[in-house]
mmCIF file of C-alpha atoms in Angstrom:
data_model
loop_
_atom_site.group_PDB
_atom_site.id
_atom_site.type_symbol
_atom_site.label_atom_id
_atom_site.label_comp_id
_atom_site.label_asym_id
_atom_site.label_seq_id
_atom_site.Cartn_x
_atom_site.Cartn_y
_atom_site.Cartn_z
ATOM 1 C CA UNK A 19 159.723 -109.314 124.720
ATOM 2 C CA UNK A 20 159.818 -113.255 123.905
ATOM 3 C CA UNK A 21 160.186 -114.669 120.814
ATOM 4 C CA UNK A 22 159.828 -118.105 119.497
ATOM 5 C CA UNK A 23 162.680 -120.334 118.701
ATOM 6 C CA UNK A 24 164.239 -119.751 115.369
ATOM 7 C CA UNK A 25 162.670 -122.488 113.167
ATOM 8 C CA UNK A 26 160.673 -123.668 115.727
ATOM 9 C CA UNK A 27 156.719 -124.581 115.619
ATOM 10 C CA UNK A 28 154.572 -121.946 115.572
ATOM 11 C CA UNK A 29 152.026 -123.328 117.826
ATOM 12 C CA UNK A 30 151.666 -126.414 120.536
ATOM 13 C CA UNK A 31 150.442 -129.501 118.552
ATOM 14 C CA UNK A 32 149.094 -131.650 121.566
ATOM 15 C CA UNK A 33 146.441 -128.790 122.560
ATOM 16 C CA UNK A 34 144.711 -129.517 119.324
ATOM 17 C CA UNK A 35 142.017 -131.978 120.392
ATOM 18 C CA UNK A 36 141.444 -129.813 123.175
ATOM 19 C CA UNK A 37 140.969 -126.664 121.006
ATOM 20 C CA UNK A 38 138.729 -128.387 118.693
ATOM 21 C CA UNK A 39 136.378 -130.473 121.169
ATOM 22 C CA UNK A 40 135.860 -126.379 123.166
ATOM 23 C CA UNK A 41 134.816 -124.974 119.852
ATOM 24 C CA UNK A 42 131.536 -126.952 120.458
ATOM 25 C CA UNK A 43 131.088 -124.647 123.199
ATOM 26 C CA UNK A 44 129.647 -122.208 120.857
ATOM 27 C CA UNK A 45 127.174 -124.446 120.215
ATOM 28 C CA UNK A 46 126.008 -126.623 123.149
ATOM 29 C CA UNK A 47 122.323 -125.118 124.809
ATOM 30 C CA UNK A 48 120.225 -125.858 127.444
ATOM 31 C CA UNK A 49 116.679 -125.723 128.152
ATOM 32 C CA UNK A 50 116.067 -122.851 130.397
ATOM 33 C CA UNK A 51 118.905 -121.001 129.504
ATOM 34 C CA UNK A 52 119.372 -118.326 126.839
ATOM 35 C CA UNK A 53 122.182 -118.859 124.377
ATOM 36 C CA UNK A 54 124.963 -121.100 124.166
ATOM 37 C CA UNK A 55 127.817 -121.742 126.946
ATOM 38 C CA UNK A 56 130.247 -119.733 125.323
ATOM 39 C CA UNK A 57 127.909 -117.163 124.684
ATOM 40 C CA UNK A 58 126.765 -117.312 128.601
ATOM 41 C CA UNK A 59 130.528 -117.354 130.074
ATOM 42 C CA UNK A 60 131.025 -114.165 128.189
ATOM 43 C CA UNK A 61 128.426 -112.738 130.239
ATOM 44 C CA UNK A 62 129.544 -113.848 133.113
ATOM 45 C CA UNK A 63 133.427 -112.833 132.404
ATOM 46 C CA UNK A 64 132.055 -109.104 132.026
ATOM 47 C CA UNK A 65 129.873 -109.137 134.590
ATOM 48 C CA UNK A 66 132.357 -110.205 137.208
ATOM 49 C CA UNK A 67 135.117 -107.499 135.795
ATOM 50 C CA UNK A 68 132.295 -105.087 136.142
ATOM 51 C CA UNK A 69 131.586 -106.479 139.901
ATOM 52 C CA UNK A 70 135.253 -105.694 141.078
ATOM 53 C CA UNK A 71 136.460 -109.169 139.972
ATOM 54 C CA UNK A 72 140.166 -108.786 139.637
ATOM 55 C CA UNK A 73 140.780 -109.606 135.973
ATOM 56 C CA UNK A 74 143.087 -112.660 136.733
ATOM 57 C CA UNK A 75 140.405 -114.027 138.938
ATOM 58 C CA UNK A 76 138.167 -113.798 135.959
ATOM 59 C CA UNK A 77 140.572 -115.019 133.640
ATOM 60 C CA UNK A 78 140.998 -118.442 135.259
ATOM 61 C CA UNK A 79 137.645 -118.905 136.699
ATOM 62 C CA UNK A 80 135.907 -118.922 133.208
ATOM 63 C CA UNK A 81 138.858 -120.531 131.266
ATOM 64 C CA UNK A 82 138.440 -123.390 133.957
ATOM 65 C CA UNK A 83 134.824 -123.464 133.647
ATOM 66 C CA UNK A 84 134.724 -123.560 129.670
ATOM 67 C CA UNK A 85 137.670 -126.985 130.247
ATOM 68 C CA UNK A 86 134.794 -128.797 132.321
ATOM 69 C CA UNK A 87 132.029 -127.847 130.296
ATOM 70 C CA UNK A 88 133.998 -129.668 127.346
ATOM 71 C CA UNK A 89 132.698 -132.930 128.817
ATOM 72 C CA UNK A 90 129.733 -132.068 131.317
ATOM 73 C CA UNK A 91 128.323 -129.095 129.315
ATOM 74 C CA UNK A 92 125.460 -127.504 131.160
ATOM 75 C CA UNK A 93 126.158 -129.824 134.666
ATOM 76 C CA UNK A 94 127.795 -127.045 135.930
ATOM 77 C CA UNK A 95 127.747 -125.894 139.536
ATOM 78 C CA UNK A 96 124.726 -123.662 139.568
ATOM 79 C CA UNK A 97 122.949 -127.070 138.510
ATOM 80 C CA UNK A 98 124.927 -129.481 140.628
ATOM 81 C CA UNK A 99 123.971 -127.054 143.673
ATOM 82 C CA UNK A 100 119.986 -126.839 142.851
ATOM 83 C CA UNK A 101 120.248 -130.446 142.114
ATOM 84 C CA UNK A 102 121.288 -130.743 145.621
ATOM 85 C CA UNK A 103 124.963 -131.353 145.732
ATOM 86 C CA UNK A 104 126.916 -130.131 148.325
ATOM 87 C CA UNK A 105 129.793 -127.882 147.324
ATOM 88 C CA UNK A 106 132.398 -130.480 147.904
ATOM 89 C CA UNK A 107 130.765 -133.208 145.840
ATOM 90 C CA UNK A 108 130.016 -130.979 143.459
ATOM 91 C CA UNK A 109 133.545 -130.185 142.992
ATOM 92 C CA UNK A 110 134.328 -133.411 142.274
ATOM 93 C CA UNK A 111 132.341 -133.588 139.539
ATOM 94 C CA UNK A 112 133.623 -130.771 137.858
ATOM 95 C CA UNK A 113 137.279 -131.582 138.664
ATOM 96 C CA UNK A 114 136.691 -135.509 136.905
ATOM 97 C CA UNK A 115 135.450 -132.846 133.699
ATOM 98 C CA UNK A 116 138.013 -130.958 133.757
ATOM 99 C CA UNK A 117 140.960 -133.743 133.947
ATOM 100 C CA UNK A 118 138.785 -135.585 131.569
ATOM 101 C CA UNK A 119 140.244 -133.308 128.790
ATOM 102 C CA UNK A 120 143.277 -131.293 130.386
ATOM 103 C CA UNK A 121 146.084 -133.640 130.172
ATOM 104 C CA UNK A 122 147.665 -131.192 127.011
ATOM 105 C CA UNK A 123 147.409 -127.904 129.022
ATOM 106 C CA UNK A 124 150.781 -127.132 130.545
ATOM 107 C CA UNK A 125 151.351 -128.274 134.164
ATOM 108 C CA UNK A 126 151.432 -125.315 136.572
ATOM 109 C CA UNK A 127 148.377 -123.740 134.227
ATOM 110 C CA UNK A 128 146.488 -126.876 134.934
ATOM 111 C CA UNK A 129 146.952 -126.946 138.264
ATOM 112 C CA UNK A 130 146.066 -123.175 139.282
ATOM 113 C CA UNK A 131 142.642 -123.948 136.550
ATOM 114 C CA UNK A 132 141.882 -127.056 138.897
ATOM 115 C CA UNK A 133 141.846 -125.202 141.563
ATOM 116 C CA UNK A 134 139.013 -122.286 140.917
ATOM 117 C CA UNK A 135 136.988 -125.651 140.277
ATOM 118 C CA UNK A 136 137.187 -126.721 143.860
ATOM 119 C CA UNK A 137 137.734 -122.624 145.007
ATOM 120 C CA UNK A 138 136.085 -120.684 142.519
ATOM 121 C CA UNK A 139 136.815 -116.761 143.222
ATOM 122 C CA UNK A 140 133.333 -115.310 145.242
ATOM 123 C CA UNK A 141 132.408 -112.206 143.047
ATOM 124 C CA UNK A 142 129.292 -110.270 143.177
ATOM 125 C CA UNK A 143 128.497 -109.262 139.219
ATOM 126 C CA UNK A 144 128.504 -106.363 138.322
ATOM 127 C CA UNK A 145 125.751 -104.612 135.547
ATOM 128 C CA UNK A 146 126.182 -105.799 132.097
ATOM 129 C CA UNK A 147 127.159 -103.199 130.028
ATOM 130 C CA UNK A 148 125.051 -102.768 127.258
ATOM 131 C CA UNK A 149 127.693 -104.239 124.414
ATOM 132 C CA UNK A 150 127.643 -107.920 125.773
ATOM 133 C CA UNK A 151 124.092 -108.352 124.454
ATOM 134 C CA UNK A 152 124.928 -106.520 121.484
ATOM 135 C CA UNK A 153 127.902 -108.678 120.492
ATOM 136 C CA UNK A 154 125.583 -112.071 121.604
ATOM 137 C CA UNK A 155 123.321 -110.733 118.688
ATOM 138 C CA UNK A 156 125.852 -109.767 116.074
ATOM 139 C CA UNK A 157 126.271 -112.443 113.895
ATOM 140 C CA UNK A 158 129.836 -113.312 112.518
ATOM 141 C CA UNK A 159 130.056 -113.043 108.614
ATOM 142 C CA UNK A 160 131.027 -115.703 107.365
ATOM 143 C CA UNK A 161 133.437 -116.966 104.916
ATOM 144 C CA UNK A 162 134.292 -113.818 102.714
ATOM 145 C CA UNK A 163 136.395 -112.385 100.039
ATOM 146 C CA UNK A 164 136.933 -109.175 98.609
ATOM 147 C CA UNK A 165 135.657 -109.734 95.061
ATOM 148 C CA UNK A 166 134.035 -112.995 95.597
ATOM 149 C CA UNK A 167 130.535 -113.505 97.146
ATOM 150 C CA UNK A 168 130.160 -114.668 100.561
ATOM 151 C CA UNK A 169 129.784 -118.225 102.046
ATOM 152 C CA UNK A 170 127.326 -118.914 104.375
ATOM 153 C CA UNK A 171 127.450 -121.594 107.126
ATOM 154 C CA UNK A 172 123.983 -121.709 109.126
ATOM 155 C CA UNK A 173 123.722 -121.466 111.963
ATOM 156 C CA UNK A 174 126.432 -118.590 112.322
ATOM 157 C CA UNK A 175 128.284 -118.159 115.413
ATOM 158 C CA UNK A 176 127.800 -114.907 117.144
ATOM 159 C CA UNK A 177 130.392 -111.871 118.430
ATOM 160 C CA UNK A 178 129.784 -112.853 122.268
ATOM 161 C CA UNK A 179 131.227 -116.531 121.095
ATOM 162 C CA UNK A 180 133.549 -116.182 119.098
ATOM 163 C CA UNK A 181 135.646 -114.017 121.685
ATOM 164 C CA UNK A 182 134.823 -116.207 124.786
ATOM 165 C CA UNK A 183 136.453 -118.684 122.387
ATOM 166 C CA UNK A 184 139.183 -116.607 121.681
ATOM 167 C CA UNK A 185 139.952 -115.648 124.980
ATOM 168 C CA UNK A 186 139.998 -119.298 126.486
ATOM 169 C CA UNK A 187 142.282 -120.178 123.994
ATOM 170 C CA UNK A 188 144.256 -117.794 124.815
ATOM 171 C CA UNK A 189 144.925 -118.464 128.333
ATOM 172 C CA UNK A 190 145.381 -122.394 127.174
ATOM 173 C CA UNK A 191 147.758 -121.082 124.775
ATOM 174 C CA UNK A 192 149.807 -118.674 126.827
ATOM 175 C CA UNK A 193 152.402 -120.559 128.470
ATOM 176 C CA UNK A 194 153.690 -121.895 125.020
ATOM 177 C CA UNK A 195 154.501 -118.830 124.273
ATOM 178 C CA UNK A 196 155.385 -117.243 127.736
ATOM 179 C CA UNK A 197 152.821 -114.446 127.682
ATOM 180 C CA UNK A 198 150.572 -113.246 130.202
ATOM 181 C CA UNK A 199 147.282 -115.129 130.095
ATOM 182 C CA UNK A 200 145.200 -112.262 132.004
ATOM 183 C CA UNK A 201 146.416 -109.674 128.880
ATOM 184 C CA UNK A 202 145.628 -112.018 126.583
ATOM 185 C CA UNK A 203 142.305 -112.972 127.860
ATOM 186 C CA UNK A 204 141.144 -109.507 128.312
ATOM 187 C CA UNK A 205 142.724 -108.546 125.132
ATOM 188 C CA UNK A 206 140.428 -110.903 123.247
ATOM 189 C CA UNK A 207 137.052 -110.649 125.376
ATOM 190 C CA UNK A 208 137.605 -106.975 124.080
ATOM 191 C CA UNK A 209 138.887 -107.600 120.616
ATOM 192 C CA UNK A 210 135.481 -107.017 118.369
ATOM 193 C CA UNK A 211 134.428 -103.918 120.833
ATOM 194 C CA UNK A 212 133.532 -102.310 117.277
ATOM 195 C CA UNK A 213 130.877 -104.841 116.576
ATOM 196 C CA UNK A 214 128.643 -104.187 119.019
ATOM 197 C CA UNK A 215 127.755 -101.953 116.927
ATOM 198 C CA UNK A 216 128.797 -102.184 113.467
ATOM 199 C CA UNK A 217 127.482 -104.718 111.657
ATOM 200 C CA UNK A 218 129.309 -107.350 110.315
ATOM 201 C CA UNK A 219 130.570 -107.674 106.376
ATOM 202 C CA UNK A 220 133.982 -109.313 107.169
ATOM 203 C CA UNK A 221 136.975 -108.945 105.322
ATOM 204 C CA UNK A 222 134.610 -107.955 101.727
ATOM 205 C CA UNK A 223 133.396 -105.005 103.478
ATOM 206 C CA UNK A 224 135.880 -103.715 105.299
ATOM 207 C CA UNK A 225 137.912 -103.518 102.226
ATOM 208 C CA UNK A 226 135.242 -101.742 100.477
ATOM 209 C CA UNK A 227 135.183 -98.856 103.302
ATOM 210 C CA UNK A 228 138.761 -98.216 102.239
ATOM 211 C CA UNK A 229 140.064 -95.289 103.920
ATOM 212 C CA UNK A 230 136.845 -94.934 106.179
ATOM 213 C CA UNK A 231 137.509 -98.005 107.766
ATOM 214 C CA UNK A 232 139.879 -96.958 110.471
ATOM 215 C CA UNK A 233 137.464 -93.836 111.983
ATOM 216 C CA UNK A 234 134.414 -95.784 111.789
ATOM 217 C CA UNK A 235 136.132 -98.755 113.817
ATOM 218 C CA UNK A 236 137.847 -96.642 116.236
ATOM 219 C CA UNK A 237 134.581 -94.571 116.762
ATOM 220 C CA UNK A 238 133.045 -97.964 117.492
ATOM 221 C CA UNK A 239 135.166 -99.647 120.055
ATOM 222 C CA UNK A 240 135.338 -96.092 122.043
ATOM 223 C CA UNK A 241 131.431 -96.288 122.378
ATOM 224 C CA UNK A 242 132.102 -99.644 124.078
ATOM 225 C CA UNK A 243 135.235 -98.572 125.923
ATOM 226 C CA UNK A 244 132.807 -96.013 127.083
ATOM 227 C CA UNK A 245 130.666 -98.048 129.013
ATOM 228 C CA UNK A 246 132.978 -99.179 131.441
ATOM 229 C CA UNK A 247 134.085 -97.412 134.440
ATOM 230 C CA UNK A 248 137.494 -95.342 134.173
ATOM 231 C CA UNK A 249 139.626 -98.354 136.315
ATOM 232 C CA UNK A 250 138.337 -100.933 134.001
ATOM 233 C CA UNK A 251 138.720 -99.423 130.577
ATOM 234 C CA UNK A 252 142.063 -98.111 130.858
ATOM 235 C CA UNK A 253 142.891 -102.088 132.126
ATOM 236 C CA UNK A 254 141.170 -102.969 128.976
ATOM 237 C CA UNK A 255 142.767 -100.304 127.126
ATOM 238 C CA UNK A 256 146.117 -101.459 128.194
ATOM 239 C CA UNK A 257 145.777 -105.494 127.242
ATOM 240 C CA UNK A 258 144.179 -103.945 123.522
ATOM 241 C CA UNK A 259 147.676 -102.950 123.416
ATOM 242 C CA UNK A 260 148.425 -106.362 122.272
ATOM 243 C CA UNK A 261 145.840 -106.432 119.257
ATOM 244 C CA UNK A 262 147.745 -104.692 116.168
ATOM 245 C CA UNK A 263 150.669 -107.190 115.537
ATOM 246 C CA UNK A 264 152.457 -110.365 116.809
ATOM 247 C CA UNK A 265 155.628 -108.555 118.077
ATOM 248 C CA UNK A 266 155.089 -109.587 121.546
ATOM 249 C CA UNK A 267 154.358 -113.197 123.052
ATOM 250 C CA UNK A 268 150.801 -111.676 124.212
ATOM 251 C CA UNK A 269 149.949 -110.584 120.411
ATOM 252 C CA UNK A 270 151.545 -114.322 119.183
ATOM 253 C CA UNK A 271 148.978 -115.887 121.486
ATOM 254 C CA UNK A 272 145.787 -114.255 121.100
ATOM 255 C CA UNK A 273 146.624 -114.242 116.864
ATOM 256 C CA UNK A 274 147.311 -118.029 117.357
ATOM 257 C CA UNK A 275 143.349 -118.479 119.610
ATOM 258 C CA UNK A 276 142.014 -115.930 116.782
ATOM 259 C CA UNK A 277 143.234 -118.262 113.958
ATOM 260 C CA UNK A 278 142.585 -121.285 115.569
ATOM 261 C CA UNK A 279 139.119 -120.507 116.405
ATOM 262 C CA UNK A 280 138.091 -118.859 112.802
ATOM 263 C CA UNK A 281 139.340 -122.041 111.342
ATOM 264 C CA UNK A 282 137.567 -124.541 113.139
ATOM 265 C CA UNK A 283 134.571 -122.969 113.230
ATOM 266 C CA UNK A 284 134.221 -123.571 109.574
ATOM 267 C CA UNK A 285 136.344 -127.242 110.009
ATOM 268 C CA UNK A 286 132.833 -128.185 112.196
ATOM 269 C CA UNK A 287 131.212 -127.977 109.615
ATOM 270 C CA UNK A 288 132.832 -129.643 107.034
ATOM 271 C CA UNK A 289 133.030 -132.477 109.857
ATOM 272 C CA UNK A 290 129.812 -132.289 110.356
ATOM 273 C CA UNK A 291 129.092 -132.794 106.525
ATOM 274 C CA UNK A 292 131.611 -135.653 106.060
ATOM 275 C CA UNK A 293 129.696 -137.845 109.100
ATOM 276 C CA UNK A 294 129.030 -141.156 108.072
ATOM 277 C CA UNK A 295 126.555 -143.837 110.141
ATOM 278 C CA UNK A 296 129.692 -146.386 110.483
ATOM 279 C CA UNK A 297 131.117 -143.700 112.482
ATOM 280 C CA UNK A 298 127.871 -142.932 114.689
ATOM 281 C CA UNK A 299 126.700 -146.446 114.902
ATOM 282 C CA UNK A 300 130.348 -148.123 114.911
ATOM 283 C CA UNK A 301 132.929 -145.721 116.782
ATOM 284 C CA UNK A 302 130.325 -143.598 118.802
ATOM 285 C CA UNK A 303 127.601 -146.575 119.324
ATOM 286 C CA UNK A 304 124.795 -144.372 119.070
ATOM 287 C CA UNK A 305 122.776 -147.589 119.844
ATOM 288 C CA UNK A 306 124.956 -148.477 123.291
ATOM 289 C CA UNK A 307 125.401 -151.727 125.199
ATOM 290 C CA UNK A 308 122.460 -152.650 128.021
ATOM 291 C CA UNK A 309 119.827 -154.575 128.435
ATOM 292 C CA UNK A 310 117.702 -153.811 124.957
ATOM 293 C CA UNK A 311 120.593 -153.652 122.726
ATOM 294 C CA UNK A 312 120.218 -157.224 121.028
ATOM 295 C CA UNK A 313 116.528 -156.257 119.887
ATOM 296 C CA UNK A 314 117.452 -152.719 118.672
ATOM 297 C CA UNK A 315 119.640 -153.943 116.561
ATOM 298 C CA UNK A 316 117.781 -156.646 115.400
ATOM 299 C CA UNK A 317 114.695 -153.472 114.700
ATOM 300 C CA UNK A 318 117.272 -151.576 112.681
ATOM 301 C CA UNK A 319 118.313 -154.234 110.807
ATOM 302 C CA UNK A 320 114.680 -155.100 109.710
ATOM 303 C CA UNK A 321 113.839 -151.784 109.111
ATOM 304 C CA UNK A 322 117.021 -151.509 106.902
ATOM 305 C CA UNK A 323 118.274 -148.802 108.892
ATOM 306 C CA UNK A 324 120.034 -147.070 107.953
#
């Protein structure tokens, strides 16, 4: 067992921007495709550790893809291919995404990430089981308090998200605190198993199930557990391991992605709410330079817009 340095920070400070600009992740979507990225490379994680995939393989291959979707979102390589890119160029294109935002994640991570860009692991998927749609349509519950009534943030982030989130933070996370980043990601693809089919009440009404709380969530996850096959869920059983506590460097990191991600999913928000038109029209130049630029800003300003 690691631990952290006595007195030491609890958490890498240069992988914030990195955390915070993934979050969105949850909530970039494409025409044609049902749900959001994060939502979709959930899918795809379980489907290729139902396929055979190992779960390292799996692990880095959909971390890597979620760190070039940051910038290119839905120009991924199923597109880039139909688009007619060859695999090479393609590759490229991903890579550029990917080292657009990576310069945080520790060196010998980044470098075996880059790498299932250009070599991504050939798996054939495997059937979903029946608890990845479930969690994609279990919606989170918001900001709660035993006592207090709830706070509702529309639209609300589902199950499937919120642990693809977890889980690629995870891995990004991992070497700070020396842990294994498969455990870790499999750990918190798994981590809301009971959801899938119990709905949602967060921390208000788990508290109010007192004592009953335990059975019903262990009955829960089992039903899940139970739809994988016997290799798989005793893997799965065995990075759950990690779940209860923070006593070993696998626990600190997926508590630190589960943290992280709760927060900032409520910080986007509040961001979102504090946006001002000097910072779309100024910093982000919502109306860019080219060749029309002079006269649309001469039609905003005589429309008095904004």
């Amino acid at each position: 067992m690691t631990a952290l340095p006595e007195g030491g920070p609890a958490a890498p400070l240069a992988l914030r921007p990195l955390l915070v600009e993934l979050n969105d992740l949850k909530r970039v979507h494409a025409a044609g495709r049902t749900g959001s990225i994060a939502e979709r490379l959930f899918a795809q994680g379980w489907g290729a550790l139902t396929g055979g995939a190992p779960a390292e393989d799996v692990a880095l291959d959909i971390t890597a893809k979620a760190l070039a979707a940051a910038r290119l979102c839905d120009l991924d390589a199923a597109f880039l291919a139909a688009a007619g890119l060859d695999h090479a160029v393609a590759a490229s294109i991903l890579v550029a995404g990917f080292e657009a935002v990576t310069d945080s994640v520790e060196p010998s991570l980044r470098d075996s990430l880059r790498e299932r860009l250009r070599e991504p692991s050939a798996v054939l998927p495997g059937p979903l089981p029946a608890f990845v749609s479930a969690l994609a349509h279990q919606p989170r519950a918001g900001v709660t308090c035993p006592g207090k009534p709830r706070i509702l943030l529309e639209p609300p982030e589902n199950h499937a998200e919120h642990c693809l989130m977890v889980a690629v933070y995870g891995v990004v996370l991992s070497p700070f605190y020396r842990a294994d980043p498969t455990l870790v990601f499999l750990a918190a693809m798994s981590h809301h198993f009971h959801n899938a089919a119990m709905p949602d009440a967060g921390f208000t009404g788990e508290m109010l199930l007192g004592d009953h709380l335990g059975s019903i969530m262990a009955r829960t996850t089992q039903w899940a557990l139970d739809e994988l096959d016997p290799a798989l869920r005793e893997t799965v059983e065995r990075a759950r391991a990690v779940l209860p506590d923070d006593a070993t460097a696998e626990g600190r990191a997926f508590h630190a992605a589960d943290c992280i991600d709760r927060v900032l999913q409520i910080a986007q928000h509040l961001r979102a709410a504090g946006l001002t038109m000097d910072t779309v029209l100024d910093d982000m130049e919502l109306v860019h330079a080219g060749p029309v630029k002079g006269f649309h800003d001469r039609v905003l300003t005589d429309m008095h817009i904004p």
